Amino acid sequence: MASIDIEGIRKSFGAFPVLHGVDLAIRDGEFVVLVGPSGCGKSTLLRMIAGLEEVTAGDIRIDGKRVNDLAPKDRDIAMVFQSYALYPHMSVADNMSYSLRLRRSTKEKIASAVSGAAAKLGLDPLLERRPRALSGGQRQRVAMGRAIVRQPKAFLFDEPLSNLDARLREQMRAEIKKLHGDLRATSIYVTHDQIEAMTLADRIVAMHGGVVQQVGTPLDLYDRPANLFVAGFIGSPGMNFFEGRYLVSGDHADLKLENDVTLPARRVGGIESGEPATLGIRPEHVVITEGGALEGRVDLIEPTGFGIIMHVTVHDVPLKVFTLNRAMLNPGATVRLDLPRDKLHLFDGEGRRLG
Amino acid sequence: MTHAAHHPATKPFRKRFADAAEPYLYSAPALILIVAVMLVPLVLGISYAFRDIQLLNPFSGRFIGLDHFRALGQDQAFFRALRNTLWWTGASVFLQFVFGLILALLLDKPFAGRGLAQALCFLPWAVPSFLAGLNWAWLFNPVIGPLPHWMYAFGILDAPNNILSDPQLAMWGPIIANVWWGIPFFAITLLAALQAIPRDLYEAASIDGAGPVQRFISITLPFLAPTIAITILLRTVWISNFADLIVVMTNGGPADRTQIVASYIFTQAFKRLDFGYASAIALVLLVLLLVYSLLIVLLRQTLLNKD
Ligand SMILES: Nc1ncnc2c1ncn2[C@@H]1O[C@H](COP(=O)(O)OP(=O)(O)OP(=O)(O)O)[C@@H](O)[C@H]1O
Ligand SMILES: [Mg+2]
């Protein structure tokens, strides 16, 4: 178990910069999830921590010790790959015990570590099989087992569940969470699946274009996204945005859209009247009510079973609404909507959060 | 009436015949081709081994049973050639393999100018064997080649002489030429096999705590094993039959010190013009190589089945 400190990490492949100065302090035993769209540099950052990529600039410390120039084998970390990377010519048991055999652990120690991990992951009946003879989910478990047999300082996961079907992913997600609860090992988990990020993380690191956008607990990111990127990335269906000008009148504020329609906004600091701003509201926070201030034209209804996603147009601006009200399966041509002020998010012209 | 009674019986018979013959008719073209091109010459060649065939003797050609093989059992030159063949084949294959593997491992790592280096390394493969033999014979010749002088300067030789005329060292001449000429074969096939190994296995192993040597032993070698087995089989059979370099560089000399079975067959057939005896030797070589191949194939099967 160990803390991991990342200071001013940069990475370029040749002249092509991928990471632009990442700072991150991960506490002992913490479960940190890196999320972001494809190509934002999550895997690169993880592989640098593992020692599989050179560090262009900055420092990585594990347990206070600088590891920039240490080989992967000397960092005492374990990694689960997206492709699992199981050794195809070794049995499941040999795959799991490989790291212990390299460390010349005693036979008894290896046997007990392997059987302990196998029991945790339900791999007992498969120990003599080759990876080729396993299903995708079983391979995934073996990859996890290989990581947990030796107690490393930290676990690194690179999209470990992305090759599984939805049901299995859900199940493994819960198992990973349970395992972390048992082992309390420092873990860094890369995914672009925001449900995984929200459910697993102690803290989420949202990345975009090689820059960390926000670090915080899942609810921090959901309730108070630091900028437009995080606001749009976290949550499904995604947040609705309206662009316009921020107008203050007394202790009251509005957003004036391009087409001169005004929407109610909140009074916040850090922005002058007349400056450009973006208003955001999550689909689940839009209220459908008889006396709503806005009129929306219904374009499309998407029932998800649990609830209903309605695509409506308000003053020529598309808006998504999520409701649990089954009556909305057959709405009229129009609905009346309200945007509750306390659920509004405001962003300035640069996309930074206000208030 | 008889006709009517007969008719239903013939039709099923014809049909039955057609059904039975169908697979043979489909495969007939391929079978005829194989028999004509491969089996007929093979059987004829084998039959020579049991006949007295001397090109300059018009009265030869009768069947003599196992006489050739009895003579072979007494033929000291043949046994010496057999020992030389083992030596020539073993040393050539081993060195070609070792250097080919090293070259493949070096070419597997990315570096600037790798494409050019690969092309250059594979060049010897394109050189005709007779040209390679002549070239190396000249290199070993102290009058025109630099090698004896270099080896003398390094203290490998007592004097800058031609190793091809030294009975103790002569075999090394063709072996060195053969190694130079055959490295690309191993390098190409092993490089292809190396590049098929998923890179993330190496990454996983290095995170598991394996150093370069342990990664080589526990990942590279198991992945290469089937390729190694089959290439060594092919090369062994091929090199033990390969007399070009020896014929060009030493012609079996000095004092038969570099005579291998293949060049001995050549000598018997085309110098002494005793085709029968040459065929008998060839038959023995064929049987030995078949046994060897069978062993390697079995080894490979067990290796593959272990997975
Ligand atoms: N070896 C490499 N050489 C050059 N560019 C690379 C290399 N590896 C990654 N990149 C580039 O670095 C950027 C970040 O890649 P990275 O694999 O970290 O993305 P990611 O966030 O993990 O994306 P994904 O979610 O698709 O896995 C990408 O633009 C990619 O093209
Ligand atoms: Mg990735």
XYZ file of C-alpha atoms and ligand atoms in Angstrom:
694
model
C 0.000 0.000 0.000
C 1.351 3.391 -0.839
C 0.583 6.908 -1.846
C 1.316 8.023 -5.380
C 2.335 11.589 -6.159
C 2.434 12.964 -9.639
C 4.017 16.363 -10.147
C 4.097 18.336 -13.367
C 4.046 15.239 -15.567
C 4.453 15.908 -19.263
C 4.629 13.442 -22.103
C 5.393 13.869 -25.784
C 5.676 11.176 -28.409
C 8.376 12.708 -30.570
C 7.218 16.266 -31.115
C 3.585 15.376 -30.386
C 2.554 16.436 -26.865
C 0.040 14.163 -25.180
C 0.085 15.229 -21.521
C 0.513 18.903 -20.590
C 1.574 19.003 -16.958
C -0.517 16.710 -14.773
C -0.491 17.084 -10.973
C -2.186 14.521 -8.820
C -1.787 13.328 -5.238
C -3.266 9.913 -4.566
C -3.579 8.887 -0.943
C -2.770 5.496 0.494
C -5.666 3.116 -0.121
C -7.578 5.470 -2.346
C -9.467 4.357 -5.444
C -8.925 6.963 -8.153
C -10.609 6.755 -11.545
C -9.244 8.541 -14.614
C -12.017 9.348 -17.069
C -12.035 11.217 -20.303
C -12.810 10.795 -23.969
C -10.726 8.575 -26.227
C -7.213 9.865 -26.879
C -7.066 12.238 -23.898
C -3.989 10.513 -22.475
C -5.433 8.339 -19.693
C -3.627 5.187 -20.732
C -0.435 7.131 -21.303
C -0.532 8.512 -17.760
C -1.242 5.071 -16.317
C 1.556 3.480 -18.330
C 3.960 6.147 -17.121
C 3.088 5.283 -13.534
C 3.671 1.618 -14.375
C 7.018 2.425 -15.964
C 6.009 1.297 -19.448
C 6.465 4.778 -20.938
C 9.329 7.201 -20.450
C 8.545 10.370 -18.515
C 9.224 13.452 -20.653
C 9.169 15.859 -17.691
C 8.004 15.906 -14.078
C 8.206 13.460 -11.191
C 6.344 10.340 -10.160
C 6.690 9.241 -6.539
C 5.432 6.009 -5.077
C 5.460 6.022 -1.287
C 7.545 9.179 -1.381
C 10.254 7.581 -3.503
C 10.962 8.985 -6.961
C 10.456 6.166 -9.495
C 10.963 7.978 -12.814
C 14.031 5.928 -13.639
C 12.976 2.625 -12.068
C 12.149 -0.348 -14.295
C 8.535 -1.582 -14.040
C 9.664 -4.651 -12.123
C 11.220 -2.520 -9.383
C 8.134 -0.360 -8.785
C 6.130 -3.099 -7.070
C 2.850 -2.336 -8.790
C 0.368 -4.647 -10.512
C -1.550 -3.872 -13.673
C -4.657 -5.285 -15.344
C -4.624 -4.730 -19.096
C -7.592 -4.154 -21.350
C -6.457 -7.143 -23.434
C -5.773 -9.058 -20.171
C -2.313 -10.018 -21.542
C -2.483 -13.498 -20.022
C 0.436 -15.781 -20.850
C -1.180 -18.184 -23.321
C 1.317 -20.976 -22.770
C 0.795 -21.111 -19.005
C -2.105 -22.543 -17.029
C -4.303 -20.226 -14.979
C -2.423 -21.193 -11.825
C 0.934 -20.529 -13.502
C -0.294 -17.212 -14.835
C -1.233 -16.170 -11.324
C 1.918 -17.454 -9.670
C 4.382 -16.123 -12.261
C 5.268 -12.986 -10.307
C 5.767 -14.970 -7.114
C 7.934 -17.544 -8.860
C 10.081 -14.713 -10.230
C 10.499 -13.462 -6.673
C 11.527 -16.953 -5.575
C 8.772 -17.217 -2.976
C 8.497 -20.564 -1.252
C 6.207 -23.246 -2.685
C 3.870 -23.063 0.295
C 3.576 -19.301 0.053
C 2.829 -19.469 -3.679
C 0.221 -22.197 -3.175
C -1.575 -20.300 -0.444
C -1.480 -16.987 -2.341
C -2.856 -18.607 -5.496
C -5.587 -20.533 -3.706
C -6.530 -17.435 -1.714
C -6.882 -15.336 -4.869
C -8.657 -18.150 -6.718
C -11.173 -18.487 -3.915
C -11.834 -14.738 -3.883
C -12.461 -14.706 -7.629
C -14.158 -18.091 -8.032
C -11.351 -19.481 -10.163
C -10.840 -22.758 -8.308
C -12.266 -25.065 -10.986
C -10.247 -23.343 -13.719
C -6.741 -23.416 -12.249
C -5.380 -26.073 -14.612
C -6.849 -24.580 -17.793
C -5.045 -22.507 -20.386
C -6.333 -18.961 -21.022
C -7.420 -20.101 -24.498
C -10.016 -22.357 -22.901
C -11.630 -19.567 -20.856
C -14.480 -17.180 -21.596
C -13.845 -13.443 -21.697
C -15.208 -12.945 -18.201
C -13.094 -15.777 -16.804
C -9.987 -14.347 -18.461
C -10.775 -11.033 -16.871
C -10.907 -12.708 -13.469
C -7.589 -14.428 -14.066
C -6.061 -11.072 -14.951
C -7.406 -9.708 -11.669
C -6.127 -12.751 -9.833
C -2.678 -12.289 -11.305
C -2.680 -8.758 -9.938
C -3.810 -9.607 -6.406
C -1.687 -12.702 -5.631
C 1.283 -10.645 -4.611
C 0.345 -7.709 -2.450
C 1.685 -4.829 -4.557
C 1.954 -1.217 -3.506
C -0.711 -0.208 -6.019
C -3.075 -1.599 -8.639
C -3.372 -0.060 -12.075
C -6.348 -0.916 -14.278
C -6.568 0.089 -17.932
C -10.191 -0.298 -19.030
C -10.336 -3.807 -17.600
C -14.042 -4.283 -18.280
C -14.403 -2.817 -21.744
C -14.312 -6.209 -23.491
C -17.178 -7.635 -21.457
C -20.888 -7.512 -22.171
C -23.034 -5.079 -20.224
C -24.366 -7.568 -17.675
C -20.949 -9.015 -16.878
C -19.447 -5.549 -16.678
C -21.986 -4.613 -14.048
C -21.188 -7.741 -12.063
C -17.406 -7.312 -12.284
C -17.747 -3.659 -11.359
C -19.376 -4.675 -8.115
C -16.732 -7.338 -7.527
C -13.911 -4.873 -8.057
C -15.526 -2.552 -5.585
C -15.857 -5.385 -3.087
C -12.242 -6.444 -3.643
C -11.074 -2.925 -3.026
C -13.114 -2.873 0.135
C -11.314 -6.036 1.302
C -7.803 -5.184 0.180
C -7.849 -1.417 0.689
C -5.090 -1.150 -1.928
C -4.232 2.090 -3.666
C -5.829 1.779 -7.109
C -5.821 3.808 -10.291
C -8.515 2.836 -12.726
C -8.796 4.100 -16.300
C -12.144 4.039 -18.057
C -14.241 6.069 -20.419
C -17.400 4.610 -18.940
C -18.781 7.231 -16.581
C -20.974 4.765 -14.708
C -17.837 2.812 -13.766
C -16.183 6.058 -12.783
C -19.100 7.224 -10.636
C -19.697 3.906 -8.922
C -16.111 2.864 -8.211
C -14.240 6.027 -7.453
C -13.294 7.603 -4.174
C -12.170 10.442 -6.389
C -12.550 10.975 -10.108
C -9.936 12.658 -12.274
C -11.608 14.024 -15.392
C -9.164 14.550 -18.238
C -9.470 16.189 -21.621
C -6.798 16.836 -24.216
C -3.957 15.874 -21.879
C -5.061 18.309 -19.161
C -6.753 17.448 -15.861
C -10.119 19.234 -15.862
C -11.315 18.443 -12.363
C -10.440 16.200 -9.455
C -13.097 15.398 -6.906
C -15.550 12.916 -5.478
C -18.128 11.570 -7.925
C -20.831 13.786 -6.422
C -18.549 16.841 -6.607
C -18.215 16.297 -10.316
C -21.927 15.672 -10.724
C -23.152 18.533 -8.539
C -20.477 21.124 -9.166
C -18.703 20.472 -12.445
C -15.714 22.810 -12.700
C -16.175 23.594 -16.368
C -18.231 22.929 -19.446
C -16.241 19.830 -20.376
C -16.866 18.064 -17.059
C -20.474 19.230 -17.017
C -21.072 17.703 -20.425
C -19.024 14.563 -19.842
C -20.447 13.434 -16.505
C -24.083 12.419 -16.466
C -26.260 10.539 -18.903
C -28.148 11.784 -20.794
C -25.769 14.735 -20.970
C -26.383 18.193 -19.530
C -28.378 20.772 -21.567
C -26.590 23.999 -22.421
C -27.867 27.417 -23.467
C -25.441 30.050 -24.709
C -26.206 33.719 -24.331
C -25.463 36.932 -22.447
C -25.656 37.304 -18.701
C -27.902 40.187 -17.709
C -28.223 41.482 -14.154
C -31.288 43.420 -13.010
C -31.314 44.177 -9.314
C -30.854 41.021 -7.244
C -32.111 39.078 -10.206
C -30.245 37.653 -13.224
C -31.222 36.286 -16.619
C -29.597 34.741 -19.629
C -30.483 36.346 -22.925
C -30.199 33.940 -25.840
C -29.240 34.825 -29.435
C -32.911 34.930 -30.409
C -33.705 37.452 -27.631
C -35.467 34.904 -25.449
C -34.496 35.248 -21.789
C -34.130 32.358 -19.392
C -34.026 32.723 -15.631
C -30.522 32.465 -14.175
C -28.917 32.766 -10.766
C -27.118 35.778 -9.347
C -23.434 34.817 -9.106
C -20.143 36.619 -8.713
C -17.238 36.653 -11.144
C -19.165 37.882 -14.143
C -20.321 41.311 -15.248
C -23.686 42.057 -16.748
C -23.609 41.721 -20.530
C -20.797 39.203 -20.676
C -21.224 35.904 -22.578
C -22.185 32.931 -20.420
C -23.511 29.411 -20.702
C -26.379 28.052 -18.676
C -26.550 24.327 -17.961
C -29.199 22.069 -16.515
C -29.297 18.294 -16.245
C -32.191 16.567 -18.041
C -33.320 14.979 -14.767
C -33.624 18.423 -13.161
C -35.953 19.911 -15.756
C -39.468 19.917 -14.310
C -42.520 19.244 -16.413
C -45.433 21.142 -14.915
C -48.729 22.677 -15.979
C -47.683 26.146 -14.926
C -44.160 26.016 -16.387
C -42.640 29.202 -17.655
C -41.348 27.680 -20.902
C -43.162 25.967 -23.703
C -41.404 23.030 -25.399
C -42.294 21.302 -28.655
C -41.957 17.525 -28.274
C -39.681 16.064 -30.994
C -38.930 12.564 -29.782
C -39.688 10.168 -26.938
C -37.072 7.599 -25.831
C -38.389 5.191 -23.201
C -35.533 3.511 -21.295
C -37.750 1.333 -19.161
C -36.676 3.034 -15.975
C -37.669 6.474 -17.221
C -38.283 8.460 -20.348
C -35.922 10.730 -22.243
C -37.876 13.473 -24.046
C -36.266 15.565 -26.753
C -38.017 18.901 -26.896
C -37.327 22.260 -28.533
C -37.583 25.378 -26.436
C -37.339 28.671 -28.337
C -35.466 26.913 -31.153
C -32.973 25.421 -28.674
C -32.928 21.612 -28.300
C -33.390 20.368 -24.754
C -33.401 16.898 -23.215
C -35.698 16.090 -20.327
C -35.559 12.963 -18.198
C -38.716 12.030 -16.365
C -40.066 9.077 -14.432
C -43.632 10.051 -15.272
C -45.063 7.285 -17.479
C -47.798 9.648 -18.626
C -45.146 11.382 -20.696
C -44.998 8.357 -23.030
C -47.924 10.010 -24.810
C -47.519 13.735 -24.290
C -49.279 16.262 -26.430
C -47.500 18.216 -29.112
C -46.157 20.582 -26.483
C -45.272 20.464 -22.792
C -44.710 23.227 -20.259
C -41.370 23.192 -18.470
C -39.606 24.834 -15.586
C -35.860 25.194 -15.005
C -35.476 25.338 -11.194
C -32.951 28.045 -10.310
C -31.166 26.018 -7.647
C -30.381 23.311 -10.208
C -28.838 25.660 -12.740
C -25.125 25.657 -13.553
C -23.514 28.804 -14.899
C -20.293 28.986 -16.872
C -18.404 32.045 -18.081
C -17.218 32.761 -21.620
C -14.168 30.518 -21.136
C -16.366 27.681 -19.912
C -15.335 27.982 -16.220
C -17.918 27.410 -13.519
C -19.444 30.470 -11.858
C -20.807 30.431 -8.343
C -39.656 -58.639 -71.244
C -36.123 -59.642 -70.347
C -35.023 -56.211 -71.389
C -37.588 -54.653 -69.127
C -36.513 -56.888 -66.269
C -32.849 -56.208 -66.912
C -33.122 -52.467 -67.207
C -33.932 -51.517 -63.598
C -30.958 -53.632 -62.481
C -28.344 -51.977 -64.780
C -29.329 -48.473 -63.968
C -28.685 -48.770 -60.246
C -25.415 -50.571 -61.086
C -24.221 -47.747 -63.314
C -25.328 -45.288 -60.753
C -23.606 -47.221 -58.047
C -20.432 -47.329 -60.106
C -20.603 -43.593 -60.737
C -21.144 -42.914 -57.063
C -18.231 -45.086 -56.073
C -15.913 -43.662 -58.715
C -16.817 -40.047 -58.146
C -14.265 -39.198 -55.448
C -11.500 -40.973 -57.376
C -12.364 -39.144 -60.551
C -12.227 -35.819 -58.749
C -8.862 -36.558 -57.237
C -7.457 -38.341 -60.293
C -5.762 -35.310 -61.904
C -3.879 -34.480 -58.712
C -3.000 -38.126 -58.031
C -1.799 -38.745 -61.592
C 0.346 -35.626 -61.399
C 1.868 -36.649 -58.070
C 2.567 -40.184 -59.281
C 4.087 -39.011 -62.563
C 6.159 -36.183 -61.171
C 7.191 -37.457 -57.755
C 6.716 -41.185 -57.334
C 7.950 -42.490 -60.701
C 11.389 -40.832 -60.449
C 11.619 -41.799 -56.783
C 10.829 -45.464 -57.446
C 13.170 -45.528 -60.463
C 15.938 -43.938 -58.393
C 15.409 -46.421 -55.586
C 15.413 -49.311 -58.048
C 18.887 -48.223 -59.278
C 20.193 -48.961 -55.799
C 19.450 -52.652 -56.354
C 20.876 -52.765 -59.893
C 24.343 -52.698 -61.309
C 24.290 -49.466 -63.314
C 27.564 -48.125 -64.630
C 27.305 -45.479 -67.272
C 30.325 -46.607 -69.306
C 29.510 -50.313 -69.128
C 26.817 -51.273 -71.665
C 26.501 -54.766 -70.127
C 25.570 -53.437 -66.682
C 21.978 -52.972 -65.518
C 21.112 -56.361 -64.047
C 19.470 -56.819 -60.667
C 22.041 -57.490 -57.953
C 19.966 -57.409 -54.785
C 21.715 -56.013 -51.749
C 25.272 -56.166 -53.156
C 25.661 -52.371 -53.128
C 24.640 -52.202 -49.498
C 27.097 -54.949 -48.567
C 29.852 -53.003 -50.308
C 28.691 -49.875 -48.492
C 29.059 -51.650 -45.143
C 32.769 -52.150 -45.957
C 33.305 -48.678 -47.433
C 35.468 -46.659 -45.027
C 35.154 -43.569 -47.236
C 31.388 -43.715 -46.812
C 31.600 -43.854 -43.013
C 34.054 -40.979 -42.970
C 31.647 -39.028 -45.182
C 28.827 -39.863 -42.771
C 30.847 -38.500 -39.829
C 31.744 -35.405 -41.846
C 28.077 -34.940 -42.709
C 27.152 -34.949 -39.027
C 29.881 -32.451 -38.279
C 29.071 -30.232 -41.260
C 25.329 -30.281 -40.659
C 25.480 -29.925 -36.889
C 27.939 -27.038 -36.845
C 26.266 -25.226 -39.758
C 22.725 -25.520 -38.418
C 23.736 -24.649 -34.872
C 25.714 -21.550 -35.849
C 23.161 -20.418 -38.422
C 20.447 -20.752 -35.795
C 22.322 -18.949 -33.032
C 23.392 -16.040 -35.224
C 20.023 -15.952 -36.985
C 18.243 -15.724 -33.621
C 20.551 -12.956 -32.409
C 20.040 -11.058 -35.654
C 16.259 -11.496 -35.422
C 16.238 -10.246 -31.826
C 18.289 -7.201 -32.821
C 16.067 -6.431 -35.811
C 12.930 -6.824 -33.686
C 13.791 -3.688 -31.682
C 12.868 -0.435 -33.367
C 15.819 1.803 -34.281
C 16.628 4.406 -36.907
C 17.404 2.788 -40.249
C 15.907 -0.583 -39.326
C 14.389 -1.041 -42.780
C 17.759 -0.657 -44.458
C 19.481 -2.908 -41.923
C 16.873 -5.610 -42.508
C 17.329 -5.432 -46.261
C 21.125 -5.670 -45.913
C 20.988 -8.570 -43.483
C 18.817 -10.574 -45.820
C 21.086 -9.973 -48.807
C 23.266 -13.135 -48.524
C 20.127 -15.208 -49.111
C 19.930 -13.788 -52.639
C 23.529 -14.702 -53.552
C 23.772 -17.884 -55.682
C 25.459 -20.633 -53.668
C 28.235 -21.197 -56.228
C 29.079 -17.512 -56.199
C 29.106 -17.527 -52.395
C 31.426 -20.560 -52.438
C 33.847 -18.966 -54.898
C 33.792 -15.719 -52.983
C 34.643 -17.386 -49.678
C 37.286 -19.578 -51.318
C 38.983 -16.398 -52.471
C 38.597 -14.742 -49.082
C 40.397 -17.715 -47.497
C 43.139 -17.642 -50.142
C 46.187 -15.845 -48.653
C 47.304 -14.625 -52.076
C 44.159 -12.600 -52.806
C 42.032 -12.680 -49.648
C 42.507 -10.829 -46.370
C 41.096 -13.455 -43.973
C 44.254 -15.563 -43.387
C 46.247 -12.412 -42.606
C 43.600 -11.163 -40.187
C 43.351 -14.518 -38.439
C 47.144 -14.623 -38.216
C 47.176 -11.095 -36.756
C 44.612 -12.161 -34.117
C 46.660 -15.235 -33.305
C 44.040 -17.711 -34.509
C 46.427 -19.113 -37.124
C 50.132 -19.838 -36.662
C 50.854 -18.627 -40.182
C 48.727 -16.896 -42.835
C 47.917 -20.136 -44.690
C 44.798 -21.214 -46.531
C 42.655 -23.109 -44.038
C 40.973 -24.873 -46.961
C 44.193 -26.825 -47.566
C 44.759 -27.675 -43.903
C 43.247 -31.124 -43.225
C 42.478 -30.203 -39.607
C 40.693 -26.939 -40.421
C 39.406 -27.405 -43.966
C 35.829 -28.181 -42.879
C 35.571 -24.810 -41.163
C 35.893 -23.041 -44.546
C 32.648 -24.327 -46.054
C 30.956 -24.193 -42.638
C 31.742 -20.481 -42.272
C 30.563 -19.812 -45.814
C 27.410 -21.817 -45.146
C 26.704 -19.970 -41.899
C 27.104 -16.622 -43.648
C 24.841 -17.781 -46.411
C 22.153 -19.369 -44.195
C 21.775 -16.857 -41.340
C 19.104 -14.874 -43.235
C 16.852 -17.924 -43.451
C 16.708 -18.215 -39.676
C 16.643 -14.454 -39.188
C 13.643 -14.017 -41.512
C 11.545 -16.839 -40.121
C 12.385 -16.099 -36.489
C 11.789 -12.375 -36.965
C 8.344 -13.112 -38.385
C 7.580 -15.317 -35.376
C 8.947 -12.705 -32.965
C 6.780 -9.982 -34.420
C 3.714 -12.132 -33.926
C 4.236 -12.120 -30.127
C 1.819 -9.622 -28.540
C 3.785 -6.747 -27.021
C 1.559 -6.475 -23.966
C 2.780 -9.886 -22.809
C 6.229 -8.396 -22.398
C 4.736 -5.445 -20.560
C 2.741 -7.700 -18.271
C 5.839 -9.792 -17.585
C 7.986 -6.772 -16.806
C 5.346 -5.544 -14.349
C 5.202 -9.035 -12.858
C 8.894 -8.595 -12.151
C 10.694 -10.268 -15.049
C 14.009 -8.883 -16.302
C 15.099 -9.122 -19.951
C 16.537 -12.639 -19.591
C 13.471 -13.954 -17.752
C 11.187 -12.377 -20.345
C 13.182 -14.109 -23.076
C 12.965 -17.475 -21.330
C 9.347 -17.366 -20.249
C 7.765 -15.568 -23.205
C 9.973 -15.381 -26.274
C 11.232 -18.974 -26.233
C 7.859 -20.690 -25.715
C 6.392 -18.622 -28.542
C 9.311 -19.387 -30.848
C 9.590 -23.090 -30.003
C 7.335 -24.457 -32.756
C 9.001 -22.229 -35.363
C 12.447 -23.204 -34.109
C 11.604 -26.887 -34.347
C 10.295 -26.689 -37.882
C 13.054 -24.423 -39.222
C 15.783 -26.566 -37.683
C 14.184 -29.637 -39.224
C 14.022 -28.039 -42.649
C 17.542 -26.686 -42.467
C 19.067 -29.914 -41.203
C 17.591 -31.943 -44.020
C 18.502 -29.304 -46.529
C 22.067 -28.701 -45.352
C 22.933 -32.372 -45.094
C 21.965 -32.642 -48.768
C 23.697 -29.404 -49.685
C 27.058 -30.019 -51.328
C 27.392 -26.896 -53.529
C 29.700 -24.973 -51.203
C 31.897 -27.993 -50.507
C 32.180 -28.925 -54.177
C 33.132 -25.357 -55.093
C 35.459 -24.587 -52.179
C 37.315 -27.854 -51.458
C 35.808 -30.499 -53.725
C 35.854 -32.890 -50.762
C 39.582 -32.448 -50.142
C 42.136 -32.280 -48.721
C 42.352 -36.076 -48.453
C 38.526 -36.419 -48.251
C 38.502 -34.368 -45.049
C 35.521 -32.342 -46.242
C 33.744 -35.124 -48.123
C 30.117 -35.338 -46.941
C 27.643 -37.990 -48.050
C 26.013 -35.678 -50.557
C 29.318 -34.782 -52.205
C 30.352 -38.457 -52.030
C 27.194 -39.397 -53.954
C 28.061 -36.709 -56.457
C 31.596 -38.106 -56.795
C 30.371 -41.694 -57.226
C 27.769 -40.745 -59.777
C 29.552 -38.227 -61.931
C 33.254 -38.999 -61.490
C 33.211 -42.793 -61.216
C 29.934 -42.941 -63.137
C 28.624 -45.715 -60.856
C 24.955 -44.737 -60.699
C 23.879 -47.896 -58.906
C 26.264 -47.425 -56.017
C 25.482 -43.682 -55.824
C 21.765 -44.516 -55.616
C 22.396 -46.976 -52.807
C 24.223 -44.296 -50.791
C 21.443 -41.823 -51.507
C 18.881 -44.340 -50.279
C 20.719 -44.733 -46.979
C 20.893 -40.950 -46.577
C 17.172 -40.717 -47.388
C 16.278 -43.260 -44.704
C 18.457 -41.521 -42.110
C 16.868 -38.151 -42.858
C 13.361 -39.621 -42.768
C 14.004 -41.071 -39.325
C 15.399 -37.734 -38.172
C 12.440 -35.797 -39.581
C 10.006 -38.138 -37.913
C 11.689 -37.548 -34.572
C 11.515 -33.768 -34.959
C 7.880 -33.856 -36.069
C 7.038 -35.978 -33.014
C 8.917 -33.524 -30.811
C 7.015 -30.621 -32.312
C 3.693 -32.392 -31.821
C 4.410 -32.982 -28.154
C 5.489 -29.367 -27.780
C 2.272 -28.119 -29.384
C 0.052 -30.582 -27.537
C 1.421 -29.433 -24.231
C -0.584 -26.219 -24.667
N 3.376 5.113 -28.922
C 2.751 6.240 -29.310
N 3.287 7.018 -30.274
C 2.669 8.149 -30.665
N 1.509 8.588 -30.175
C 0.918 7.865 -29.216
C 1.505 6.649 -28.731
N 0.697 6.149 -27.780
C -0.343 6.998 -27.673
N -0.218 8.040 -28.530
C -1.142 9.172 -28.670
O -1.318 9.730 -27.402
C -2.651 10.159 -27.231
C -3.194 9.596 -25.947
O -3.249 8.204 -26.041
P -3.828 7.299 -24.882
O -3.652 5.885 -25.279
O -3.231 7.710 -23.598
O -5.362 7.673 -24.911
P -6.536 7.164 -23.974
O -6.998 8.340 -23.198
O -6.099 5.965 -23.226
O -7.641 6.787 -25.026
P -8.612 5.507 -25.056
O -9.752 5.817 -24.164
O -9.037 5.433 -26.486
O -7.809 4.323 -24.623
C -3.409 9.731 -28.468
O -3.587 10.838 -29.281
C -2.507 8.725 -29.129
O -2.629 8.818 -30.515
Mg -6.473 3.854 -23.347
